[in-house]
Coordinates of C-alpha atoms and ligand atoms in Angstrom, one line a residue:
X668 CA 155.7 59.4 143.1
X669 CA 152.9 60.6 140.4
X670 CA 153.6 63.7 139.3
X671 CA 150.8 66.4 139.1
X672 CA 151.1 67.2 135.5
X673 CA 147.9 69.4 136.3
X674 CA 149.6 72.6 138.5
X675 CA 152.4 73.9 137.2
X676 CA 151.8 77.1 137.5
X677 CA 150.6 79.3 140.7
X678 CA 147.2 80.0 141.1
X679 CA 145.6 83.0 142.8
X680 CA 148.2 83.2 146.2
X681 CA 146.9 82.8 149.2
X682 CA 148.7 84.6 151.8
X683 CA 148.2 86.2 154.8
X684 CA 145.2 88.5 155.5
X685 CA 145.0 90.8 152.6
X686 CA 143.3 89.0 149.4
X687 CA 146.1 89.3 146.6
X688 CA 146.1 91.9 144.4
X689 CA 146.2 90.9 140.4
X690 CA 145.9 92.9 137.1
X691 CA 142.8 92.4 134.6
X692 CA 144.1 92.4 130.7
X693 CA 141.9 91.9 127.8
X694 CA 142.0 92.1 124.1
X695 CA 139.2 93.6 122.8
X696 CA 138.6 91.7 119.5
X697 CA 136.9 94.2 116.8
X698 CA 133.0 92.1 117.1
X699 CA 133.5 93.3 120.7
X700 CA 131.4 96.2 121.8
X701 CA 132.2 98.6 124.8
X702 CA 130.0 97.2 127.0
X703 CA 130.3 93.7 126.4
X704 CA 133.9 94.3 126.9
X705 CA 133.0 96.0 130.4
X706 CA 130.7 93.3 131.0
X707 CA 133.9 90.7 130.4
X708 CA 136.1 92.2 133.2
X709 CA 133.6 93.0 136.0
X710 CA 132.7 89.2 135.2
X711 CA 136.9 88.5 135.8
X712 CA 137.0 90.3 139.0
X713 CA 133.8 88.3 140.0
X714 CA 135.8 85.3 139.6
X715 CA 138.9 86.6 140.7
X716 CA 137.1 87.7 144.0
X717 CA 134.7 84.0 144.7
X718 CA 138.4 82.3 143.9
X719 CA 140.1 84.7 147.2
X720 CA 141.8 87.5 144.8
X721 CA 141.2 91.4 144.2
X722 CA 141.6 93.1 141.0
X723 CA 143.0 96.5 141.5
X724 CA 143.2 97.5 137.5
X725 CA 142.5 96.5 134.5
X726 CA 144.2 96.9 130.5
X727 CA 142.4 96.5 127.9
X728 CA 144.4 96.5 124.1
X729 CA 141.8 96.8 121.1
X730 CA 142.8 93.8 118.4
X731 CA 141.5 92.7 115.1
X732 CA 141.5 89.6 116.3
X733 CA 143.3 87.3 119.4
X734 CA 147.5 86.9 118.3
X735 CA 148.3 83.6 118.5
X736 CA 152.2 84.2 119.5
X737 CA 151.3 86.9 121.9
X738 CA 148.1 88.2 123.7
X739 CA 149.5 91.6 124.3
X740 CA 151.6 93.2 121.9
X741 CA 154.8 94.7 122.7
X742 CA 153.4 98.1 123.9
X743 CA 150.8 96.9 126.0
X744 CA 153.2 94.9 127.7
X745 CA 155.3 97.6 128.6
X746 CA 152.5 99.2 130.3
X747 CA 150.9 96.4 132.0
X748 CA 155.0 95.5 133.5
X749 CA 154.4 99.8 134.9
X750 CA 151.0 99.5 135.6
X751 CA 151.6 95.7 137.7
X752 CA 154.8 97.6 139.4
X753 CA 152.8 100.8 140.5
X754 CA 150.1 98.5 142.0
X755 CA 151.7 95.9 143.2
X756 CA 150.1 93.6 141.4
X757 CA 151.5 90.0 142.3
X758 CA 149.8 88.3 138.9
X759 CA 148.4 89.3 136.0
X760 CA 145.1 87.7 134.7
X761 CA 144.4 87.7 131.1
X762 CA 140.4 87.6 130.2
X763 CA 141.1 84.7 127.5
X764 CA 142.5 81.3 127.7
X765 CA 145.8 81.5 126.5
X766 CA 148.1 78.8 125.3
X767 CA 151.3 77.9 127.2
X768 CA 153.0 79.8 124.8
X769 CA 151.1 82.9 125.4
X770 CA 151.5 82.9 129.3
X771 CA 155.4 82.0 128.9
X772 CA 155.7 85.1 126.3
X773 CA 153.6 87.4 128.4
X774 CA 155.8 86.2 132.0
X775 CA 158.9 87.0 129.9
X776 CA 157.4 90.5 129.2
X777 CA 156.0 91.6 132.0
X778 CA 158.5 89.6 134.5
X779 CA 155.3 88.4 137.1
X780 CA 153.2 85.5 136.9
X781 CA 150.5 84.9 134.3
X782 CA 147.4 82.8 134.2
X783 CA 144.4 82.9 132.5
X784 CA 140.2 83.5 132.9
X785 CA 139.8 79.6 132.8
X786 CA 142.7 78.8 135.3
X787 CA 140.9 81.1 137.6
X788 CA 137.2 79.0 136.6
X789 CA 139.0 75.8 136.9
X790 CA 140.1 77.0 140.8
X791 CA 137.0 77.8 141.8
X792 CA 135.3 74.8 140.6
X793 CA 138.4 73.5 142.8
X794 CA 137.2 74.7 145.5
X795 CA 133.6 74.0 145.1
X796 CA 133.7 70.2 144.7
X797 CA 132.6 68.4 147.2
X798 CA 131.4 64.9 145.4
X799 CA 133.3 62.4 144.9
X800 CA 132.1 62.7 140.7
X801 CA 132.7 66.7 141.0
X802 CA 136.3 66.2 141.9
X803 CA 136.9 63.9 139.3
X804 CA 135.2 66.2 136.6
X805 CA 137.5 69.0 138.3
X806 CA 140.6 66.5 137.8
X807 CA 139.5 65.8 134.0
X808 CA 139.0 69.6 133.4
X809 CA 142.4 70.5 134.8
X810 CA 143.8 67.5 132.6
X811 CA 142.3 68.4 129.8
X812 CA 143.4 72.2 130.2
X813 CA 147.2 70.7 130.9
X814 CA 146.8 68.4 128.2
X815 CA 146.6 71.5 125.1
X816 CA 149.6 73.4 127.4
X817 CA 152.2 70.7 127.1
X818 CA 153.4 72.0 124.0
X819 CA 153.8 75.5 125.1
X820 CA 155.2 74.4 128.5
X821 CA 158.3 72.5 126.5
X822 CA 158.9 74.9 124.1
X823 CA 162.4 76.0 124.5
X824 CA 163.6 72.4 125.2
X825 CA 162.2 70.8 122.0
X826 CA 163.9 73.7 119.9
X827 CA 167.0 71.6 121.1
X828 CA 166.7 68.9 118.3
X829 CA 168.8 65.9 118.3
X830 CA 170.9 64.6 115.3
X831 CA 169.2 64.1 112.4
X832 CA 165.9 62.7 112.5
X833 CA 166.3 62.0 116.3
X834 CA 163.8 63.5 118.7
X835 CA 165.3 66.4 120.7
X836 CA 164.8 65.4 124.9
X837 CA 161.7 68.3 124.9
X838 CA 159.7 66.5 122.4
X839 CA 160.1 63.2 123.9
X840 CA 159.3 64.6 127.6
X841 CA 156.2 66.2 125.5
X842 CA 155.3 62.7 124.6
X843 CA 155.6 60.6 127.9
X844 CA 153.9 63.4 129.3
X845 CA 150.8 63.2 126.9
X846 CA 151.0 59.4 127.2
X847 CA 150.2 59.5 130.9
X848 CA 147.7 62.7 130.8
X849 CA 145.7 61.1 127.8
X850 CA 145.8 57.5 130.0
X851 CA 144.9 59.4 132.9
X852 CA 141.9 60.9 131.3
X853 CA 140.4 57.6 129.4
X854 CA 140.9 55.9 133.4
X855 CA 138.7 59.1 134.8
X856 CA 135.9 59.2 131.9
X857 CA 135.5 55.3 132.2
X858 CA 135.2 56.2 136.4
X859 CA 132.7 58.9 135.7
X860 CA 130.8 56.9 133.0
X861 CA 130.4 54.4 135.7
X862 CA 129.4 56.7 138.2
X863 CA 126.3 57.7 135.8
X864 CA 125.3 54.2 135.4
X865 CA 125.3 53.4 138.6
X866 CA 123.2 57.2 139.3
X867 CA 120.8 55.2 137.2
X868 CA 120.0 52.3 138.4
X869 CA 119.9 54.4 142.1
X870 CA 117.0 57.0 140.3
X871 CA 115.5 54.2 138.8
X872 CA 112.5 53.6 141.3
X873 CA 110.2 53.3 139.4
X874 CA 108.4 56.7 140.0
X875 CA 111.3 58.8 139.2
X876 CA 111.5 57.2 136.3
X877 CA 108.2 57.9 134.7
X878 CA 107.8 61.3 136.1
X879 CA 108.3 64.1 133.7
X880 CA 111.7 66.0 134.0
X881 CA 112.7 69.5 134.4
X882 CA 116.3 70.7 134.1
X883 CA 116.6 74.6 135.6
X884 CA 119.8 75.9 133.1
X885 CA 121.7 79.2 133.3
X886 CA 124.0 81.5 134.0
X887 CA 125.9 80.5 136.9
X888 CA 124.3 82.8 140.2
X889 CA 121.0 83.1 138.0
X890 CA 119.2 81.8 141.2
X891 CA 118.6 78.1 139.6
X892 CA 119.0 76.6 143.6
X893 CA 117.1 79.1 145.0
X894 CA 114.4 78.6 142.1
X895 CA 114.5 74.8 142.7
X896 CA 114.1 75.8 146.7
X897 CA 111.2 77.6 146.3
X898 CA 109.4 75.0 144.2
X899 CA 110.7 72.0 145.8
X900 CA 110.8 73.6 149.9
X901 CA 114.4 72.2 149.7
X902 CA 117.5 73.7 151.0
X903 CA 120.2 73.5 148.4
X904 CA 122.9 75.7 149.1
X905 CA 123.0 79.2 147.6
X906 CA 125.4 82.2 147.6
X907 CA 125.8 85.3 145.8
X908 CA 129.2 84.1 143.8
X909 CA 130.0 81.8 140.8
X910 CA 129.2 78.5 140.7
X911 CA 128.3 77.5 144.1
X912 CA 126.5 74.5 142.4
X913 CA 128.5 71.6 140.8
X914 CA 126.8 68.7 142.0
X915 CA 123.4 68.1 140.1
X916 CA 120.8 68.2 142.6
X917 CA 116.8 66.5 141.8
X918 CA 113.7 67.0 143.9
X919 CA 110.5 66.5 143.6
X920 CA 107.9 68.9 143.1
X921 CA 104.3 68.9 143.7
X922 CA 101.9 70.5 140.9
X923 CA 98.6 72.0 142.0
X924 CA 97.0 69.8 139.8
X925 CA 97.9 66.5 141.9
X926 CA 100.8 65.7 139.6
X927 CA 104.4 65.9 140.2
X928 CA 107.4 66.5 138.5
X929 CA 111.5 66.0 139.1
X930 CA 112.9 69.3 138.3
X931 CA 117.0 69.3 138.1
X932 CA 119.4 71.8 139.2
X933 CA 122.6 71.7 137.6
X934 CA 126.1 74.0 137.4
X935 CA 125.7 77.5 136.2
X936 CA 127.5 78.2 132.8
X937 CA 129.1 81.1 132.2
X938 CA 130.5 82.9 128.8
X939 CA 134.0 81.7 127.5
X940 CA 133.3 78.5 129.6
X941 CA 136.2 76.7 128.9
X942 CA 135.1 73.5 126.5
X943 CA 137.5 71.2 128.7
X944 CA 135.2 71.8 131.6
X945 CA 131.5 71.0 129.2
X946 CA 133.5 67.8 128.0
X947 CA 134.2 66.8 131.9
X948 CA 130.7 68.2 132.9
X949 CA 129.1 65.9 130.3
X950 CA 127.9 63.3 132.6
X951 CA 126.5 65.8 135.2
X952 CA 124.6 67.4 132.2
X953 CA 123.3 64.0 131.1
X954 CA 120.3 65.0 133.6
X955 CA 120.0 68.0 130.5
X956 CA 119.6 65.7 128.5
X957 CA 116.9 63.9 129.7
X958 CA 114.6 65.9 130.6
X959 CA 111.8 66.8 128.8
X960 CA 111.7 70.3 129.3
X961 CA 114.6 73.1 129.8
X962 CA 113.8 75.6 131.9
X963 CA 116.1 78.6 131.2
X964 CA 116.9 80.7 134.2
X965 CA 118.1 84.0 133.8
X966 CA 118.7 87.3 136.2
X967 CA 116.4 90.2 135.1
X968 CA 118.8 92.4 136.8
X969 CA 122.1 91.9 135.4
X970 CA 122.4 94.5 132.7
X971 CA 124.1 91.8 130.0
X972 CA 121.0 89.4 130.6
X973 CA 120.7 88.7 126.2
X974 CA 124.4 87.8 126.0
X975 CA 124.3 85.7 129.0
X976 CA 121.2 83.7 127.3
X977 CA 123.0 83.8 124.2
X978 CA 126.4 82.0 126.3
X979 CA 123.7 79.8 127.8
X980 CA 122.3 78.7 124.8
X981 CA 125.7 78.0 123.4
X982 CA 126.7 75.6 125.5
X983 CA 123.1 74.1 125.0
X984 CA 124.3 73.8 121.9
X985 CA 127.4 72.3 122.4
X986 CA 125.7 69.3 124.9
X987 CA 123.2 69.1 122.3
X988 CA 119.9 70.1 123.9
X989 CA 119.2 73.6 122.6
X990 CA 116.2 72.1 120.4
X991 CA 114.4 70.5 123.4
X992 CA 111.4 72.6 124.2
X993 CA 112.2 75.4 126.7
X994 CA 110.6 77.7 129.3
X995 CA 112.6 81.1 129.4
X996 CA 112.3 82.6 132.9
X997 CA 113.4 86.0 134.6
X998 CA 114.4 85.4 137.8
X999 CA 115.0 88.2 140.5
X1000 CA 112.1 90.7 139.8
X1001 CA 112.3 92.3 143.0
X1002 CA 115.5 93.9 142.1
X1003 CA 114.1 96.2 139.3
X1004 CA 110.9 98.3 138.4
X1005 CA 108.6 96.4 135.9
X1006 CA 109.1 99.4 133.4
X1007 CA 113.3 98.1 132.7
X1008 CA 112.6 94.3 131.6
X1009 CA 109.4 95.5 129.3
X1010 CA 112.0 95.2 126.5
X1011 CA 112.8 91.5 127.7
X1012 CA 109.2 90.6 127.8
X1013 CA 109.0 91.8 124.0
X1014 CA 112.0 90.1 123.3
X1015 CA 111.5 86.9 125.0
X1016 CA 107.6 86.6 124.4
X1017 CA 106.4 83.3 126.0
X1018 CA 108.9 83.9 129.0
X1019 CA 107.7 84.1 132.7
X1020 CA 109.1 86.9 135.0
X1021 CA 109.3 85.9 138.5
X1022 CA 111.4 86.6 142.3
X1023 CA 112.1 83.2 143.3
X1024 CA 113.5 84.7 146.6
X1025 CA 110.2 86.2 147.4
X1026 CA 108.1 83.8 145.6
X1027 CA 106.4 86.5 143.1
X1028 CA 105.2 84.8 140.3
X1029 CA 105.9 81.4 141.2
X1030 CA 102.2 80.5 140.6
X1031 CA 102.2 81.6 136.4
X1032 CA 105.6 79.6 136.4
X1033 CA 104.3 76.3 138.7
X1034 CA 100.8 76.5 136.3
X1035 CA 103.5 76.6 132.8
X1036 CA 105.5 73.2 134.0
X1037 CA 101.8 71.6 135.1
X1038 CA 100.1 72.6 131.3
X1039 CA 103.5 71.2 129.3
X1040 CA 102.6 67.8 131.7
X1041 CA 99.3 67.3 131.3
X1042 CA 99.8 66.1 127.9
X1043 CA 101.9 63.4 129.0
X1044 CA 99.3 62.4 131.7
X1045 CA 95.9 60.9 132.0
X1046 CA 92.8 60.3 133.8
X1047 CA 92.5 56.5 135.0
X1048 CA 90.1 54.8 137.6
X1049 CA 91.9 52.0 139.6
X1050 CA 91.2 48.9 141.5
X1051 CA 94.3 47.9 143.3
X1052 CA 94.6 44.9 146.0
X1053 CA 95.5 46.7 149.8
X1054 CA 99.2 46.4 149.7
X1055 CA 100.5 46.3 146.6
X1056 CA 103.5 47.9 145.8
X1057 CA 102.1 49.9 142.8
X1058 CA 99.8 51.7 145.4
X1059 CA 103.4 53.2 146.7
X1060 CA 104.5 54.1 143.5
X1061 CA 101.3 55.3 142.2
X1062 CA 100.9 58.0 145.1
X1063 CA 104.8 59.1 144.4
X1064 CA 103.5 60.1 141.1
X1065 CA 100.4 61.6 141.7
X1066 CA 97.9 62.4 144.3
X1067 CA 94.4 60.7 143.8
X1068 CA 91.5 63.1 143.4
X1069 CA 89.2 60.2 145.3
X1070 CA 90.3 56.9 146.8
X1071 CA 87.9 54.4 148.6
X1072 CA 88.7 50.8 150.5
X1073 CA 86.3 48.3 149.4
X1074 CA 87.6 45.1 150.8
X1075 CA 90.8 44.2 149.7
X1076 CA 90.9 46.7 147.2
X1077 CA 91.9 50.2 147.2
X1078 CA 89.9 52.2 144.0
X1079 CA 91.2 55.2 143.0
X1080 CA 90.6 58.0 140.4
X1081 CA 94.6 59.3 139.4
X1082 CA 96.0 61.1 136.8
X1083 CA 99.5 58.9 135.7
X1084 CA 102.2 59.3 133.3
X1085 CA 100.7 57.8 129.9
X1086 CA 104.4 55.9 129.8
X1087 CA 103.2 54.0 133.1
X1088 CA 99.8 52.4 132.0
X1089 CA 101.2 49.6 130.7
X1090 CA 101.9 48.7 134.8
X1091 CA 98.7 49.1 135.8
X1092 CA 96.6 47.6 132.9
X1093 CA 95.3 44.5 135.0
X1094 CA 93.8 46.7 137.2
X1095 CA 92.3 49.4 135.4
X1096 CA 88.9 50.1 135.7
X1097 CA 88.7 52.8 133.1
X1098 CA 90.6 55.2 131.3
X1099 CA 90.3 58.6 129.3
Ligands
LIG34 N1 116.9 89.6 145.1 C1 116.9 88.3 144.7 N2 118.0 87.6 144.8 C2 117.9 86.3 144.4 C3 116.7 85.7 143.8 N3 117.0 84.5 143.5 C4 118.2 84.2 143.9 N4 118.8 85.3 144.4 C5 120.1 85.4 145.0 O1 121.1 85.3 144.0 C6 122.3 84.6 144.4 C7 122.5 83.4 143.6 O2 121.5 82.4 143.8 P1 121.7 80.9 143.5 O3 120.4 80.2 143.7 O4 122.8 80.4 144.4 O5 122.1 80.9 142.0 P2 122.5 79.7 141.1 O6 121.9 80.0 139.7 O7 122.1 78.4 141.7 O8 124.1 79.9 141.0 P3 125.2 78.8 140.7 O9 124.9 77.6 141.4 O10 126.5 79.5 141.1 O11 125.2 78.6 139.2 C8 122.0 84.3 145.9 O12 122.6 85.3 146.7 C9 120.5 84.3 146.0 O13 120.0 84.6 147.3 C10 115.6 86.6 143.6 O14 114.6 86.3 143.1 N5 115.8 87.9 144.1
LIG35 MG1 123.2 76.9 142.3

């Protein structure tokens, strides 16, 4: 049988009733402020909690910068071993990814199981995936984040060298292992790369594929699917936890103006997101990078919303995209007087504030997306014969401002994509 190279370790224990109960540590790094700090653990027990656990403390030790041999040092680890004992902590969850010989130090210390703020994200995304594709990018993740831990994991056997020059039995199981993790994950890419191609040729009526593209980015619980609900009068799934959505998500959305744009929802990102899970993401982002426009979504009311951008625009960075042109919006006005995001609106000058649960706003942000558009579209007067597929299309697109029968022919004054007059040319009657 294959082994699962993938879970070694427990995750967040499920048992009973009563969610378990696991300690928060931290290194506080000296470019770390108070607050962001603060900002880091409430963020933990968010994702303890949506993954079924409770935090019930939390340890934070102030370091120049993040040991390599040991995330805590000895100290600390005496008092997180009193602090888990007194609170019956049943695992301890560090608010960095550590390396396998980090979490085998800090279980030797401390004497209760260890794992680490991108186990916890891995989990959840776990238990989110409901796609075929989004359990495979949850399979490469985990292999990916097994893949750096082998070494760690083997440690004390590889010290046990064999004569000279020979391989001791812990480096050798290190390499068979990598062997089949690394074979493992070039079978799964080539799967998802497929996937993507195949998503393609599926999106590639002819419509979707001239009509402009929105992608709605941003922290994860931002309010990107309740945004793309509100525009689109879809119902995408939405919860007040971390990244309900994996599965990229495209609807159509009429503009007032008769045109229409696909606007994208995609997974929320989140700071420290682990770079195993971008790389496996990569083909669900790929609707990032096509689209013309970014629309960055952000909550007004979380009282970190600049270093959330600034993680945002990091891993827009990272995929590639953080030069595409961009719409910044504040999402969840309801929740806060107009006089606390005045800063944001000097800070963020061409951004749009709006409620997308109530719908306040939506109007300034609907008119933004149909102004960046109208460059790519123009006024054309058509003469089509009655049935012909491009009639179809054409009305996918956009909505005529007049259209008359006259005979066999359907005429038609339209705004189209300029990218799709090359279709119509033989029957154009005139153009702008
Ligand atoms: N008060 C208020 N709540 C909102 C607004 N927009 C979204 N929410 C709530 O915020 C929570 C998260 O919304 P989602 O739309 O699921 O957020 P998301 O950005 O798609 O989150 P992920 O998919 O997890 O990345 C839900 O409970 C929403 O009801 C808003 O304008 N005002
Ligand atoms: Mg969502």
């Amino acid at each position: 049988m294959e082994k699962d190279l993938t879970r070694k370790k427990p995750l967040i224990q499920l048992s009973g009733q009563e969610p378990p109960k696991l300690l928060a540590v931290g290194i506080q790094t000296s470019e770390v402020s108070d607050d962001q700090m603060d900002a880091s653990i409430v963020e933990l027990a968010e994702l303890v909690k949506t993954a079924g656990g409770r935090i019930v403390g939390n340890l934070v030790q102030k370091r120049n910068k993040l040991e390599r041999n040991s995330y805590l040092g000895k100290g600390k680890m005496t008092e997180a071993a009193e602090m888990a004992a007194r609170l019956e902590a049943v695992q301890i969850i560090a608010d960095n990814e550590l390396s396998g010989l980090q979490i085998r130090r800090m279980e030797e210390g401390i004497n209760v199981p260890v794992i680490d703020r991108t186990r916890v994200i891995l989990e959840i995304f776990a238990q989110h995936a409901t796609t075929r594709e989004g359990k495979l990018q949850v399979e490469l993740a985990n292999l990916h984040y097994a893949l750096v831990r082998l070494t760690g994991a083997y440690e004390g056997l590889s010290r046990q060298r064999g004569g000279i020059g020979a391989k001791g039995p812990g480096e050798m199981k290190i390499e068979t292992d990598r062997r089949v993790l690394k074979f493992r994950i070039q079978k799964l890419d080539e799967e998802l790369k497929k996937m993507v191609q195949n998503r393609e040729v599926q999106r590639q009526k002819r419509s979707e594929r001239y009509a402009p593209l929105f992608s709605l980015v941003g922290y994860t619980n931002a309010g990107k699917s309740t945004l793309l609900n509100a525009l689109s009068g879809s119902e995408i799934a939405t919860f007040d936890g971390l990244f309900t959505t994996l599965d990229p998500t495209a609807r159509k959305v009429l503009l007032p103006g008769g045109r229409s744009a696909i606007v994208s929802d995609t997974v929320g990102f989140i700071r420290k997101l682990p770079h195993g899970l971008v790389k496996a993401f990569r083909a669900t982002l790929e609707n990032v990078l096509q689209s013309q426009v970014i629309v960055l979504v952000s909550d007004v009311s979380s009282l970190d919303a600049r270093d959330r951008i600034t993680a945002v625009e990091e891993v827009l960075r990272q995929i590639g995209v953080l030069e595409h042109e961009k719409v910044m919006v504040f999402n969840k006005i309801d929740l806060v007087p107009d006089c606390e995001f005045e800063a944001l609106k000097a800070s963020y000058p061409d951004s749009i504030f709006i409620s997308a649960r109530t719908g306040a706003n939506l109007p300034a942000l609907i008119e933004r997306m149909d102004s960046i558009i109208s460059r790519d579209f123009t006024k054309v007067e058509l003469a089509l014969p009655v049935g012909s597929p491009l009639v179809h299309e054409i009305l996918a697109m956009s909505q005529p401002s007049n259209q008359t029968w006259e005979g066999d022919l359907v005429k038609m004054k339209v705004e189209l994509p300029k990218k799709f007059l090359p279709q119509v040319e033989p029957f154009l009657v005139s153009a702008q």
